[in-house]
Amino acid sequence: MIKRLFLISFCLCFVMQTVHAGIVEPVFKQFKDPNQDGVDNVPSTVSIQITPDGKKMFLLDHLENAGSKKVYIYDLTTPFDISTLDVTNRTIVSLDGYGDNMGGNNDNKDIEFNNDGTKVFFFSEYGTLQIHNLTTPYDVASISSSTVVADDGLNYKTKYSVNNIKGVEFNNDGTKMYFVDGTQHATKIAQINLSTPFDPMSGTKVHTLDTEPAGVAFYTMEPSFDDDGTRLYISEALNNSTGATTYMYVYKLSDPFELSSATFAGKWPITANGQNISAYSWTFGNNGMKAYIATEDANDDGDDIIYEYDLTCPYGIVICENETASITSAQVEIAKNVIYQNSSNIFKRFDWLRRNEEKTNLNSHNIKLNINNPILASLKNNLESSLNNTLEKSFTDAEYIQTSLKNEKPNSNKRNWSYWSHGDISFGRVGDTFSFKPKEIKTKGIMFGADKLVNDRIFGYAFRYGNDEVDIKSNANNELDSQSFTLNIYGNIPLKNKSYLNALIGASFLSLDQLTSGVVSGERNGKQLFTSLSYENENNYTKYDIIPFGKFELGITQFSDYTDFGTSSTNSIETHESLTFKTGNVSTGFKFDNILYLDDRTLSRNGFVEYIYDLTPDIDHHYKNHIDNKRIKKTISAHSLHNIKGNIGFEYMKKDGYTVAINYERYQSLDDSAHIDSLLFKFGKKNNKNANLDLIYKPMNNNNTEISYLKELGNFNLKLKSNYSLFSKIPDYGANIELSGTF
């Protein structure tokens, strides 16, 4: 028995070590010769790039005659598929005569773009640089003397103290630049911080990463990062060699894009079509799901060949990691959305009450549908409740006067609790930044509330259940499914000059399931507290009843720690630390609500314009991957600080309570081109069962006290009344029933 247990333990340890030691390898798909038939070394590729949409590929040449340097531009009929590379109709653009000379024969060069493709950089091994501004993104064919940026006269080898510039890379926002100093047996990478984004002359050299300890034997060439800067990749090449093994080296960065935090993670022997190849240049494509390697030397497949690889996960060379930044960003968006949905629904409750404050009964239960909401919020709803109003005007009994127990002045009967419900559905898309993949989000919720009027102030409770489904649009197949349960306490306080302060306090419990390829790979719980305040001035400005308002919202959310087990294909297990963060925003704007009164119906023309400033600070999230067990920090930053929202719509209400409404809304970022259009519909019916219970005290009439109950029944009014002489020694009491009608 002991021997059997020992054998099992040994086998388990062996399996675990084997899994841990295994590396993720690209899958070779196909190769393509970019040269025209029968022509070698045209181009002899030393740099390769592909556009984000996969429709154009750029190659820089290594061995042009007479020092004439050119860029070769190819169209791909099928995006990211090099078998459709149009070699016959390629475009060739010369780099001669524009500013810095790009060097002579056997000179390595590098082509790079800024983040939106409106600027292209051509670096030479010997430190010269050409920069061109492009009117149309990635339109390299348009470069001319009018597009070139004036030569700054600098030699970048000298300025940043590097021996040879074998490869160049920028970080996502252009605030960092990296030079590969690829001298054989003395390779290293220099990090230069730029004070002006994508301005190479504004840099300061801050760190040099020595790659020799990782086992680099030959020249290091092209560097690249994954999408969030937590993995660094360097290719190795050996000139004039066939069959020698070269490698792709991979580093983990605990601080994104900071080489000082790099730790060697492993290397992959560069192979294609069953042979070793020398990667003079390479690049990622299709959001990290493709890799393209360009060779400069001859092999069994030919001379100067481009190889295409499929990756089993985004940027999956040596190691696979989940879309950690995008997943955490989606979790933060869910937390913000829970707060927004609750506060938005309740503040819309106040709007509806204001619009219908003179109606006798405002109990309501409505459904709302939102389409393409960018921040996942239902912005238009009718969360209606009841307000009490006397129906005594329906009677002709002049002696029936409402009074309090203290005086005979008419006084409205205070309403009891009224109840309302609300359902919402919304669709939206957020994200799509350099570090975060776009996220499509569907939100469903149902809310129940009860409130009452106390001394001209509204006080109430509301409970909401919500479900958010997030699909992270990448090839990693990551999704989130969350449930939220929220209790709200809210109130309305009248101020001077028709001003009001609306306020709420809420507490939520959240449960999140993370799914990878449809399988739950991690579970996380959360809790949050939040508050929201809204100030409105209801003085009638212009005939459209313009109402200025201001809002403030603040929330604190805490997520538990959890483990993301990934899938067997990713071989990646991540342990995430607990996360506590604040969210908030401040906004101001004005509403307009003009009501047109018709015979038996009303038509409301309403909407708003709102400026929103996002107060949410940067959120640091820490986790460890089981491959190296190194603590990694990722930062979630607000995508857009300045935003504007506009809404316009119509609400049609009949006397019998039926309501139909439609609103169009646009959300526009003022920091970039992001925008969302929304169309909102509402169908509802107001409950018209009216009843009134009154206590009437007449101190001038023998302290007579009457209790009456009044109810509308179609065209008829039913009144039940009793009387009692409160302080008489001989009680006098009676009861009667009155039925009246109008025709």
Tab-separated table of N, CA, C and O in Angstrom, residues 341-380:
chain	number	residue	atom	x	y	z
A	341	GLN	N	-27.551	52.118	-12.518
A	341	GLN	CA	-28.912	51.656	-12.775
A	341	GLN	C	-29.839	52.001	-11.618
A	341	GLN	O	-30.969	52.459	-11.818
A	342	ASN	N	-29.370	51.776	-10.396
A	342	ASN	CA	-30.211	52.072	-9.237
A	342	ASN	C	-30.481	53.561	-9.100
A	342	ASN	O	-31.635	53.983	-8.941
A	343	SER	N	-29.450	54.385	-9.183
A	343	SER	CA	-29.655	55.829	-9.007
A	343	SER	C	-30.471	56.414	-10.153
A	343	SER	O	-31.344	57.267	-9.944
A	344	SER	N	-30.226	55.946	-11.372
A	344	SER	CA	-30.967	56.470	-12.514
A	344	SER	C	-32.451	56.156	-12.401
A	344	SER	O	-33.310	57.017	-12.628
A	345	ASN	N	-32.768	54.924	-12.038
A	345	ASN	CA	-34.173	54.533	-11.925
A	345	ASN	C	-34.905	55.334	-10.864
A	345	ASN	O	-36.042	55.778	-11.057
A	346	ILE	N	-34.259	55.529	-9.730
A	346	ILE	CA	-34.931	56.240	-8.637
A	346	ILE	C	-35.068	57.727	-8.953
A	346	ILE	O	-36.105	58.347	-8.664
A	347	PHE	N	-34.059	58.334	-9.584
A	347	PHE	CA	-34.192	59.740	-9.941
A	347	PHE	C	-35.235	59.945	-11.035
A	347	PHE	O	-35.902	60.983	-11.079
A	348	LYS	N	-35.405	58.964	-11.902
A	348	LYS	CA	-36.489	59.049	-12.861
A	348	LYS	C	-37.841	58.926	-12.176
A	348	LYS	O	-38.848	59.446	-12.662
A	349	ARG	N	-37.862	58.265	-11.051
A	349	ARG	CA	-39.084	58.201	-10.233
A	349	ARG	C	-39.497	59.612	-9.803
A	349	ARG	O	-40.660	59.999	-9.903
A	350	PHE	N	-38.519	60.404	-9.367
A	350	PHE	CA	-38.809	61.777	-8.968
A	350	PHE	C	-39.308	62.601	-10.156
A	350	PHE	O	-40.218	63.417	-10.009
A	351	ASP	N	-38.710	62.389	-11.329
A	351	ASP	CA	-39.144	63.124	-12.518
A	351	ASP	C	-40.609	62.840	-12.834
A	351	ASP	O	-41.381	63.744	-13.158
A	352	TRP	N	-41.000	61.585	-12.748
A	352	TRP	CA	-42.375	61.233	-13.082
A	352	TRP	C	-43.356	61.798	-12.055
A	352	TRP	O	-44.436	62.266	-12.403
A	353	LEU	N	-42.968	61.768	-10.806
A	353	LEU	CA	-43.825	62.340	-9.761
A	353	LEU	C	-44.028	63.832	-9.975
A	353	LEU	O	-45.127	64.356	-9.801
A	354	ARG	N	-42.946	64.513	-10.337
A	354	ARG	CA	-43.076	65.948	-10.592
A	354	ARG	C	-44.022	66.206	-11.763
A	354	ARG	O	-44.853	67.112	-11.715
A	355	ARG	N	-43.910	65.401	-12.812
A	355	ARG	CA	-44.736	65.595	-13.992
A	355	ARG	C	-46.209	65.317	-13.697
A	355	ARG	O	-47.100	65.862	-14.329
A	356	ASN	N	-46.489	64.441	-12.747
A	356	ASN	CA	-47.858	64.016	-12.472
A	356	ASN	C	-48.291	64.345	-11.047
A	356	ASN	O	-49.136	63.662	-10.474
A	357	GLU	N	-47.717	65.389	-10.465
A	357	GLU	CA	-47.959	65.661	-9.058
A	357	GLU	C	-49.406	66.050	-8.754
A	357	GLU	O	-49.852	65.946	-7.621
A	358	GLU	N	-50.185	66.452	-9.759
A	358	GLU	CA	-51.563	66.848	-9.493
A	358	GLU	C	-52.562	65.724	-9.709
A	358	GLU	O	-53.756	65.902	-9.530
A	359	LYS	N	-52.103	64.552	-10.091
A	359	LYS	CA	-53.018	63.438	-10.315
A	359	LYS	C	-53.330	62.761	-8.994
A	359	LYS	O	-52.523	62.736	-8.070
A	360	THR	N	-54.545	62.163	-8.909
A	360	THR	CA	-54.996	61.604	-7.643
A	360	THR	C	-54.315	60.305	-7.280
A	360	THR	O	-54.102	60.020	-6.110
A	361	ASN	N	-53.989	59.472	-8.245
A	361	ASN	CA	-53.402	58.183	-7.910
A	361	ASN	C	-52.317	57.866	-8.913
A	361	ASN	O	-52.564	57.848	-10.103
A	362	LEU	N	-51.113	57.609	-8.416
A	362	LEU	CA	-49.984	57.438	-9.311
A	362	LEU	C	-49.300	56.094	-9.130
A	362	LEU	O	-48.117	55.949	-9.429
A	363	ASN	N	-50.026	55.110	-8.603
A	363	ASN	CA	-49.461	53.762	-8.609
A	363	ASN	C	-49.203	53.352	-10.045
A	363	ASN	O	-50.023	53.578	-10.919
A	364	SER	N	-48.081	52.753	-10.314
A	364	SER	CA	-47.806	52.319	-11.679
A	364	SER	C	-46.824	51.169	-11.692
A	364	SER	O	-46.019	51.006	-10.793
A	365	HIS	N	-46.899	50.414	-12.752
A	365	HIS	CA	-46.006	49.276	-12.963
A	365	HIS	C	-45.677	49.249	-14.446
A	365	HIS	O	-46.539	48.977	-15.273
A	366	ASN	N	-44.445	49.555	-14.773
A	366	ASN	CA	-44.077	49.766	-16.167
A	366	ASN	C	-42.899	48.901	-16.589
A	366	ASN	O	-42.138	48.416	-15.778
A	367	ILE	N	-42.755	48.789	-17.900
A	367	ILE	CA	-41.631	48.092	-18.506
A	367	ILE	C	-40.915	49.073	-19.426
A	367	ILE	O	-41.549	49.866	-20.102
A	368	LYS	N	-39.586	48.999	-19.482
A	368	LYS	CA	-38.805	49.902	-20.324
A	368	LYS	C	-37.791	49.093	-21.105
A	368	LYS	O	-37.234	48.136	-20.612
A	369	LEU	N	-37.534	49.494	-22.373
A	369	LEU	CA	-36.542	48.846	-23.216
A	369	LEU	C	-35.538	49.878	-23.684
A	369	LEU	O	-35.908	50.879	-24.273
A	370	ASN	N	-34.254	49.636	-23.402
A	370	ASN	CA	-33.171	50.504	-23.868
A	370	ASN	C	-32.356	49.758	-24.901
A	370	ASN	O	-32.125	48.561	-24.769
A	371	ILE	N	-31.852	50.491	-25.917
A	371	ILE	CA	-31.043	49.871	-26.954
A	371	ILE	C	-29.721	50.619	-27.063
A	371	ILE	O	-29.700	51.832	-27.110
A	372	ASN	N	-28.604	49.879	-27.091
A	372	ASN	CA	-27.263	50.429	-27.309
A	372	ASN	C	-26.899	51.500	-26.299
A	372	ASN	O	-26.487	52.589	-26.644
A	373	ASN	N	-27.034	51.182	-25.011
A	373	ASN	CA	-26.674	52.114	-23.955
A	373	ASN	C	-25.188	51.982	-23.644
A	373	ASN	O	-24.751	50.907	-23.283
A	374	PRO	N	-24.311	53.052	-23.789
A	374	PRO	CA	-22.865	52.894	-23.697
A	374	PRO	C	-22.357	52.651	-22.308
A	374	PRO	O	-21.322	52.063	-22.131
A	375	ILE	N	-22.960	53.192	-21.319
A	375	ILE	CA	-22.484	52.976	-19.974
A	375	ILE	C	-23.459	52.120	-19.207
A	375	ILE	O	-23.516	52.131	-17.996
A	376	LEU	N	-24.219	51.350	-19.976
A	376	LEU	CA	-25.070	50.304	-19.427
A	376	LEU	C	-26.115	50.848	-18.481
A	376	LEU	O	-26.324	50.333	-17.404
A	377	ALA	N	-26.750	51.967	-18.796
A	377	ALA	CA	-27.706	52.563	-17.887
A	377	ALA	C	-29.024	52.760	-18.589
A	377	ALA	O	-29.067	53.170	-19.726
A	378	SER	N	-30.137	52.441	-17.908
A	378	SER	CA	-31.459	52.764	-18.426
A	378	SER	C	-31.731	54.206	-18.047
A	378	SER	O	-31.872	54.515	-16.882
A	379	LEU	N	-31.750	55.085	-19.065
A	379	LEU	CA	-31.798	56.504	-18.766
A	379	LEU	C	-33.210	57.074	-18.783
A	379	LEU	O	-33.400	58.229	-18.498
A	380	LYS	N	-34.195	56.276	-19.186
A	380	LYS	CA	-35.539	56.814	-19.268
A	380	LYS	C	-36.500	55.786	-18.715
A	380	LYS	O	-36.600	54.692	-19.222
